């Protein structure tokens, strides 16, 4: 196999998720992941510090996209309208690989306490990115934090519906995520 073959990162993620599901997270080694992906261990370590990092692959990019979408929302946008702009921006980058990988990743996370902890930290990181972007727009801290948390919930709900839905339909992740945000907005109005 050629050195630096394109797609190595994606192959490593797919191989890891499959092995985590087949063997369990604890029983899976970096060497097994690299072998399944058709790369050497050194290639694995060029992309990831350790096997735990595979779960959060893409988190920095997703956080950046959410924050950019919020920053680019119109000046008069409410905090949730700005979050919606961030969700649209991030959802627009999700493709067939994300949709295919999601159910397998969900199964792997469900089977491992350590992966559940990493998944929870990923959610915290996404909420922080949105909160920080909202504060930069002048939104008060408590309001920004609430809107950021609602954004994470909306993204998770929309992503779950999209990834678990009928593959023969052209469900739009952005539409599903924004619908989830609207549902959460309506639900929050009943808390009063």
PDB file of C-alpha atoms in Angstrom:
ATOM      1  CA  UNK A   1       0.000   0.000   0.000  1.00  0.00           C
ATOM      2  CA  UNK A   2       1.309   3.426  -0.920  1.00  0.00           C
ATOM      3  CA  UNK A   3       2.421   5.710   1.854  1.00  0.00           C
ATOM      4  CA  UNK A   4       0.005   8.577   2.606  1.00  0.00           C
ATOM      5  CA  UNK A   5      -2.764   6.946   0.597  1.00  0.00           C
ATOM      6  CA  UNK A   6      -5.796   9.245   0.493  1.00  0.00           C
ATOM      7  CA  UNK A   7      -8.671   8.400   2.782  1.00  0.00           C
ATOM      8  CA  UNK A   8      -6.548   6.787   5.502  1.00  0.00           C
ATOM      9  CA  UNK A   9      -8.234   8.807   8.261  1.00  0.00           C
ATOM     10  CA  UNK A  10     -11.707   7.781   7.112  1.00  0.00           C
ATOM     11  CA  UNK A  11     -10.651   4.147   6.744  1.00  0.00           C
ATOM     12  CA  UNK A  12      -9.213   4.204  10.266  1.00  0.00           C
ATOM     13  CA  UNK A  13     -12.468   5.553  11.695  1.00  0.00           C
ATOM     14  CA  UNK A  14     -14.542   2.956   9.857  1.00  0.00           C
ATOM     15  CA  UNK A  15     -12.218   0.130  10.868  1.00  0.00           C
ATOM     16  CA  UNK A  16     -12.241   1.230  14.501  1.00  0.00           C
ATOM     17  CA  UNK A  17     -16.016   1.494  14.710  1.00  0.00           C
ATOM     18  CA  UNK A  18     -16.427  -1.940  13.153  1.00  0.00           C
ATOM     19  CA  UNK A  19     -13.871  -3.486  15.506  1.00  0.00           C
ATOM     20  CA  UNK A  20     -15.349  -1.735  18.554  1.00  0.00           C
ATOM     21  CA  UNK A  21     -18.705  -3.270  17.617  1.00  0.00           C
ATOM     22  CA  UNK A  22     -17.289  -6.728  16.846  1.00  0.00           C
ATOM     23  CA  UNK A  23     -14.723  -7.121  19.636  1.00  0.00           C
ATOM     24  CA  UNK A  24     -15.609  -4.404  22.119  1.00  0.00           C
ATOM     25  CA  UNK A  25     -13.716  -1.204  22.728  1.00  0.00           C
ATOM     26  CA  UNK A  26     -11.387  -2.596  25.412  1.00  0.00           C
ATOM     27  CA  UNK A  27     -10.403  -5.660  23.364  1.00  0.00           C
ATOM     28  CA  UNK A  28      -9.608  -3.652  20.220  1.00  0.00           C
ATOM     29  CA  UNK A  29      -5.976  -2.623  19.718  1.00  0.00           C
ATOM     30  CA  UNK A  30      -4.451   0.117  17.622  1.00  0.00           C
ATOM     31  CA  UNK A  31      -2.606  -2.562  15.639  1.00  0.00           C
ATOM     32  CA  UNK A  32      -5.910  -4.265  14.765  1.00  0.00           C
ATOM     33  CA  UNK A  33      -7.443  -0.964  13.699  1.00  0.00           C
ATOM     34  CA  UNK A  34      -4.456  -0.108  11.498  1.00  0.00           C
ATOM     35  CA  UNK A  35      -4.429  -3.581   9.949  1.00  0.00           C
ATOM     36  CA  UNK A  36      -8.177  -3.490   9.191  1.00  0.00           C
ATOM     37  CA  UNK A  37      -7.744  -0.045   7.603  1.00  0.00           C
ATOM     38  CA  UNK A  38      -4.829  -1.261   5.501  1.00  0.00           C
ATOM     39  CA  UNK A  39      -2.267   1.117   7.030  1.00  0.00           C
ATOM     40  CA  UNK A  40       0.639   0.871   9.417  1.00  0.00           C
ATOM     41  CA  UNK A  41       0.575   1.848  13.080  1.00  0.00           C
ATOM     42  CA  UNK A  42       2.641   4.943  12.312  1.00  0.00           C
ATOM     43  CA  UNK A  43      -0.100   6.134   9.959  1.00  0.00           C
ATOM     44  CA  UNK A  44      -2.641   5.624  12.739  1.00  0.00           C
ATOM     45  CA  UNK A  45      -0.568   7.818  15.057  1.00  0.00           C
ATOM     46  CA  UNK A  46      -0.218  10.526  12.392  1.00  0.00           C
ATOM     47  CA  UNK A  47      -3.992  10.929  12.550  1.00  0.00           C
ATOM     48  CA  UNK A  48      -4.887  10.052  16.157  1.00  0.00           C
ATOM     49  CA  UNK A  49      -3.124  10.193  19.514  1.00  0.00           C
ATOM     50  CA  UNK A  50      -4.860   7.007  20.671  1.00  0.00           C
ATOM     51  CA  UNK A  51      -7.941   4.908  19.976  1.00  0.00           C
ATOM     52  CA  UNK A  52     -10.131   7.120  22.204  1.00  0.00           C
ATOM     53  CA  UNK A  53      -9.594   9.990  19.781  1.00  0.00           C
ATOM     54  CA  UNK A  54     -11.381   8.090  17.014  1.00  0.00           C
ATOM     55  CA  UNK A  55     -14.749   8.808  18.614  1.00  0.00           C
ATOM     56  CA  UNK A  56     -14.287  12.548  18.446  1.00  0.00           C
ATOM     57  CA  UNK A  57     -12.841  12.562  14.938  1.00  0.00           C
ATOM     58  CA  UNK A  58     -14.258  15.612  13.265  1.00  0.00           C
ATOM     59  CA  UNK A  59     -15.389  17.323  16.477  1.00  0.00           C
ATOM     60  CA  UNK A  60     -13.086  20.301  15.974  1.00  0.00           C
ATOM     61  CA  UNK A  61     -14.393  20.773  12.442  1.00  0.00           C
ATOM     62  CA  UNK A  62     -18.000  20.433  13.578  1.00  0.00           C
ATOM     63  CA  UNK A  63     -17.448  22.937  16.404  1.00  0.00           C
ATOM     64  CA  UNK A  64     -15.833  25.365  13.980  1.00  0.00           C
ATOM     65  CA  UNK A  65     -18.690  25.053  11.483  1.00  0.00           C
ATOM     66  CA  UNK A  66     -21.297  25.630  14.194  1.00  0.00           C
ATOM     67  CA  UNK A  67     -19.412  28.691  15.469  1.00  0.00           C
ATOM     68  CA  UNK A  68     -18.913  30.107  11.956  1.00  0.00           C
ATOM     69  CA  UNK A  69     -22.591  29.705  11.137  1.00  0.00           C
ATOM     70  CA  UNK A  70     -23.535  31.499  14.361  1.00  0.00           C
ATOM     71  CA  UNK A  71     -21.029  34.296  13.694  1.00  0.00           C
ATOM     72  CA  UNK A  72     -22.341  34.777  10.156  1.00  0.00           C
ATOM     73  CA  UNK A  73     -26.033  34.911  11.164  1.00  0.00           C
ATOM     74  CA  UNK A  74     -27.721  38.254  10.396  1.00  0.00           C
ATOM     75  CA  UNK A  75     -27.054  41.015  12.940  1.00  0.00           C
ATOM     76  CA  UNK A  76     -30.632  41.075  14.244  1.00  0.00           C
ATOM     77  CA  UNK A  77     -30.934  37.311  14.651  1.00  0.00           C
ATOM     78  CA  UNK A  78     -32.146  36.015  18.011  1.00  0.00           C
ATOM     79  CA  UNK A  79     -29.864  33.574  19.840  1.00  0.00           C
ATOM     80  CA  UNK A  80     -31.866  30.582  18.558  1.00  0.00           C
ATOM     81  CA  UNK A  81     -31.935  31.998  15.025  1.00  0.00           C
ATOM     82  CA  UNK A  82     -28.149  32.262  15.202  1.00  0.00           C
ATOM     83  CA  UNK A  83     -27.950  28.676  16.500  1.00  0.00           C
ATOM     84  CA  UNK A  84     -30.172  27.622  13.575  1.00  0.00           C
ATOM     85  CA  UNK A  85     -27.680  29.243  11.190  1.00  0.00           C
ATOM     86  CA  UNK A  86     -24.877  27.262  12.845  1.00  0.00           C
ATOM     87  CA  UNK A  87     -26.853  24.036  12.622  1.00  0.00           C
ATOM     88  CA  UNK A  88     -27.550  24.619   8.927  1.00  0.00           C
ATOM     89  CA  UNK A  89     -23.876  25.260   8.271  1.00  0.00           C
ATOM     90  CA  UNK A  90     -22.746  22.111  10.092  1.00  0.00           C
ATOM     91  CA  UNK A  91     -25.507  19.891   8.683  1.00  0.00           C
ATOM     92  CA  UNK A  92     -24.569  20.910   5.168  1.00  0.00           C
ATOM     93  CA  UNK A  93     -21.216  19.156   5.523  1.00  0.00           C
ATOM     94  CA  UNK A  94     -22.617  15.780   6.549  1.00  0.00           C
ATOM     95  CA  UNK A  95     -22.621  13.213   3.797  1.00  0.00           C
ATOM     96  CA  UNK A  96     -23.304   9.548   3.096  1.00  0.00           C
ATOM     97  CA  UNK A  97     -20.318   8.355   5.148  1.00  0.00           C
ATOM     98  CA  UNK A  98     -21.674  10.136   8.238  1.00  0.00           C
ATOM     99  CA  UNK A  99     -25.091   8.617   7.680  1.00  0.00           C
ATOM    100  CA  UNK A 100     -23.682   5.121   7.155  1.00  0.00           C
ATOM    101  CA  UNK A 101     -21.328   5.293  10.106  1.00  0.00           C
ATOM    102  CA  UNK A 102     -23.796   6.657  12.677  1.00  0.00           C
ATOM    103  CA  UNK A 103     -25.723   3.465  13.563  1.00  0.00           C
ATOM    104  CA  UNK A 104     -22.488   1.495  13.886  1.00  0.00           C
ATOM    105  CA  UNK A 105     -20.938   4.190  16.046  1.00  0.00           C
ATOM    106  CA  UNK A 106     -24.069   4.329  18.201  1.00  0.00           C
ATOM    107  CA  UNK A 107     -23.811   0.575  18.825  1.00  0.00           C
ATOM    108  CA  UNK A 108     -20.118   0.831  19.719  1.00  0.00           C
ATOM    109  CA  UNK A 109     -20.771   3.719  22.134  1.00  0.00           C
ATOM    110  CA  UNK A 110     -23.660   1.873  23.772  1.00  0.00           C
ATOM    111  CA  UNK A 111     -21.358  -1.058  24.524  1.00  0.00           C
ATOM    112  CA  UNK A 112     -18.565   0.928  26.212  1.00  0.00           C
ATOM    113  CA  UNK A 113     -18.632   3.148  29.281  1.00  0.00           C
ATOM    114  CA  UNK A 114     -15.420   4.856  28.174  1.00  0.00           C
ATOM    115  CA  UNK A 115     -16.901   5.692  24.764  1.00  0.00           C
ATOM    116  CA  UNK A 116     -20.069   6.977  26.446  1.00  0.00           C
ATOM    117  CA  UNK A 117     -17.900   9.332  28.496  1.00  0.00           C
ATOM    118  CA  UNK A 118     -16.081  10.535  25.365  1.00  0.00           C
ATOM    119  CA  UNK A 119     -19.395  11.057  23.613  1.00  0.00           C
ATOM    120  CA  UNK A 120     -20.632  13.157  26.536  1.00  0.00           C
ATOM    121  CA  UNK A 121     -17.450  15.250  26.396  1.00  0.00           C
ATOM    122  CA  UNK A 122     -18.028  15.751  22.674  1.00  0.00           C
ATOM    123  CA  UNK A 123     -21.478  17.191  23.422  1.00  0.00           C
ATOM    124  CA  UNK A 124     -19.979  19.506  26.038  1.00  0.00           C
ATOM    125  CA  UNK A 125     -17.428  20.714  23.480  1.00  0.00           C
ATOM    126  CA  UNK A 126     -20.083  21.424  20.860  1.00  0.00           C
ATOM    127  CA  UNK A 127     -22.220  23.338  23.381  1.00  0.00           C
ATOM    128  CA  UNK A 128     -19.172  25.334  24.449  1.00  0.00           C
ATOM    129  CA  UNK A 129     -18.370  26.261  20.841  1.00  0.00           C
ATOM    130  CA  UNK A 130     -21.912  27.509  20.262  1.00  0.00           C
ATOM    131  CA  UNK A 131     -22.044  29.335  23.605  1.00  0.00           C
ATOM    132  CA  UNK A 132     -18.739  31.077  22.918  1.00  0.00           C
ATOM    133  CA  UNK A 133     -19.901  32.138  19.439  1.00  0.00           C
ATOM    134  CA  UNK A 134     -23.144  33.521  20.877  1.00  0.00           C
ATOM    135  CA  UNK A 135     -21.329  35.445  23.632  1.00  0.00           C
ATOM    136  CA  UNK A 136     -19.096  36.940  20.923  1.00  0.00           C
ATOM    137  CA  UNK A 137     -22.316  38.223  19.301  1.00  0.00           C
ATOM    138  CA  UNK A 138     -23.223  39.968  22.567  1.00  0.00           C
ATOM    139  CA  UNK A 139     -25.665  37.379  23.905  1.00  0.00           C
ATOM    140  CA  UNK A 140     -25.610  37.258  27.744  1.00  0.00           C
ATOM    141  CA  UNK A 141     -23.831  34.205  29.158  1.00  0.00           C
ATOM    142  CA  UNK A 142     -26.815  32.343  30.630  1.00  0.00           C
ATOM    143  CA  UNK A 143     -28.885  32.861  27.482  1.00  0.00           C
ATOM    144  CA  UNK A 144     -25.965  31.826  25.285  1.00  0.00           C
ATOM    145  CA  UNK A 145     -25.406  28.663  27.351  1.00  0.00           C
ATOM    146  CA  UNK A 146     -29.072  27.687  27.156  1.00  0.00           C
ATOM    147  CA  UNK A 147     -29.193  28.314  23.399  1.00  0.00           C
ATOM    148  CA  UNK A 148     -25.965  26.328  22.933  1.00  0.00           C
ATOM    149  CA  UNK A 149     -27.354  23.367  24.871  1.00  0.00           C
ATOM    150  CA  UNK A 150     -30.563  23.511  22.849  1.00  0.00           C
ATOM    151  CA  UNK A 151     -28.439  23.512  19.713  1.00  0.00           C
ATOM    152  CA  UNK A 152     -26.667  20.332  20.802  1.00  0.00           C
ATOM    153  CA  UNK A 153     -29.971  18.630  21.609  1.00  0.00           C
ATOM    154  CA  UNK A 154     -31.423  19.689  18.259  1.00  0.00           C
ATOM    155  CA  UNK A 155     -28.363  18.467  16.378  1.00  0.00           C
ATOM    156  CA  UNK A 156     -28.411  15.111  18.164  1.00  0.00           C
ATOM    157  CA  UNK A 157     -32.143  14.617  17.585  1.00  0.00           C
ATOM    158  CA  UNK A 158     -31.972  15.630  13.926  1.00  0.00           C
ATOM    159  CA  UNK A 159     -28.846  13.553  13.315  1.00  0.00           C
ATOM    160  CA  UNK A 160     -30.405  10.481  14.954  1.00  0.00           C
ATOM    161  CA  UNK A 161     -33.543  10.778  12.824  1.00  0.00           C
ATOM    162  CA  UNK A 162     -31.463  11.324   9.684  1.00  0.00           C
ATOM    163  CA  UNK A 163     -29.021   8.496  10.310  1.00  0.00           C
ATOM    164  CA  UNK A 164     -31.659   5.979  11.409  1.00  0.00           C
ATOM    165  CA  UNK A 165     -34.144   6.947   8.694  1.00  0.00           C
ATOM    166  CA  UNK A 166     -34.977   5.290   5.421  1.00  0.00           C
ATOM    167  CA  UNK A 167     -31.890   5.329   3.205  1.00  0.00           C
ATOM    168  CA  UNK A 168     -34.079   5.497   0.102  1.00  0.00           C
ATOM    169  CA  UNK A 169     -35.395   8.935   1.038  1.00  0.00           C
ATOM    170  CA  UNK A 170     -33.491  12.139   0.617  1.00  0.00           C
ATOM    171  CA  UNK A 171     -34.094  13.336   4.159  1.00  0.00           C
ATOM    172  CA  UNK A 172     -32.255  16.587   4.603  1.00  0.00           C
ATOM    173  CA  UNK A 173     -30.216  16.712   7.805  1.00  0.00           C
ATOM    174  CA  UNK A 174     -30.524  20.497   8.025  1.00  0.00           C
ATOM    175  CA  UNK A 175     -34.320  20.290   7.783  1.00  0.00           C
ATOM    176  CA  UNK A 176     -34.504  17.589  10.460  1.00  0.00           C
ATOM    177  CA  UNK A 177     -32.149  19.462  12.771  1.00  0.00           C
ATOM    178  CA  UNK A 178     -34.040  22.748  12.401  1.00  0.00           C
ATOM    179  CA  UNK A 179     -37.340  20.936  13.006  1.00  0.00           C
ATOM    180  CA  UNK A 180     -35.870  19.497  16.206  1.00  0.00           C
ATOM    181  CA  UNK A 181     -34.766  22.997  17.264  1.00  0.00           C
ATOM    182  CA  UNK A 182     -38.279  24.324  16.645  1.00  0.00           C
ATOM    183  CA  UNK A 183     -39.730  21.455  18.696  1.00  0.00           C
ATOM    184  CA  UNK A 184     -37.365  22.283  21.549  1.00  0.00           C
ATOM    185  CA  UNK A 185     -38.232  25.977  21.315  1.00  0.00           C
ATOM    186  CA  UNK A 186     -41.943  25.136  21.562  1.00  0.00           C
ATOM    187  CA  UNK A 187     -41.327  22.752  24.458  1.00  0.00           C
ATOM    188  CA  UNK A 188     -39.318  25.365  26.347  1.00  0.00           C
ATOM    189  CA  UNK A 189     -42.228  27.800  26.059  1.00  0.00           C
ATOM    190  CA  UNK A 190     -44.382  25.375  28.063  1.00  0.00           C
ATOM    191  CA  UNK A 191     -41.938  25.273  30.984  1.00  0.00           C
ATOM    192  CA  UNK A 192     -42.928  28.741  32.222  1.00  0.00           C
TER     193      UNK A 192
END
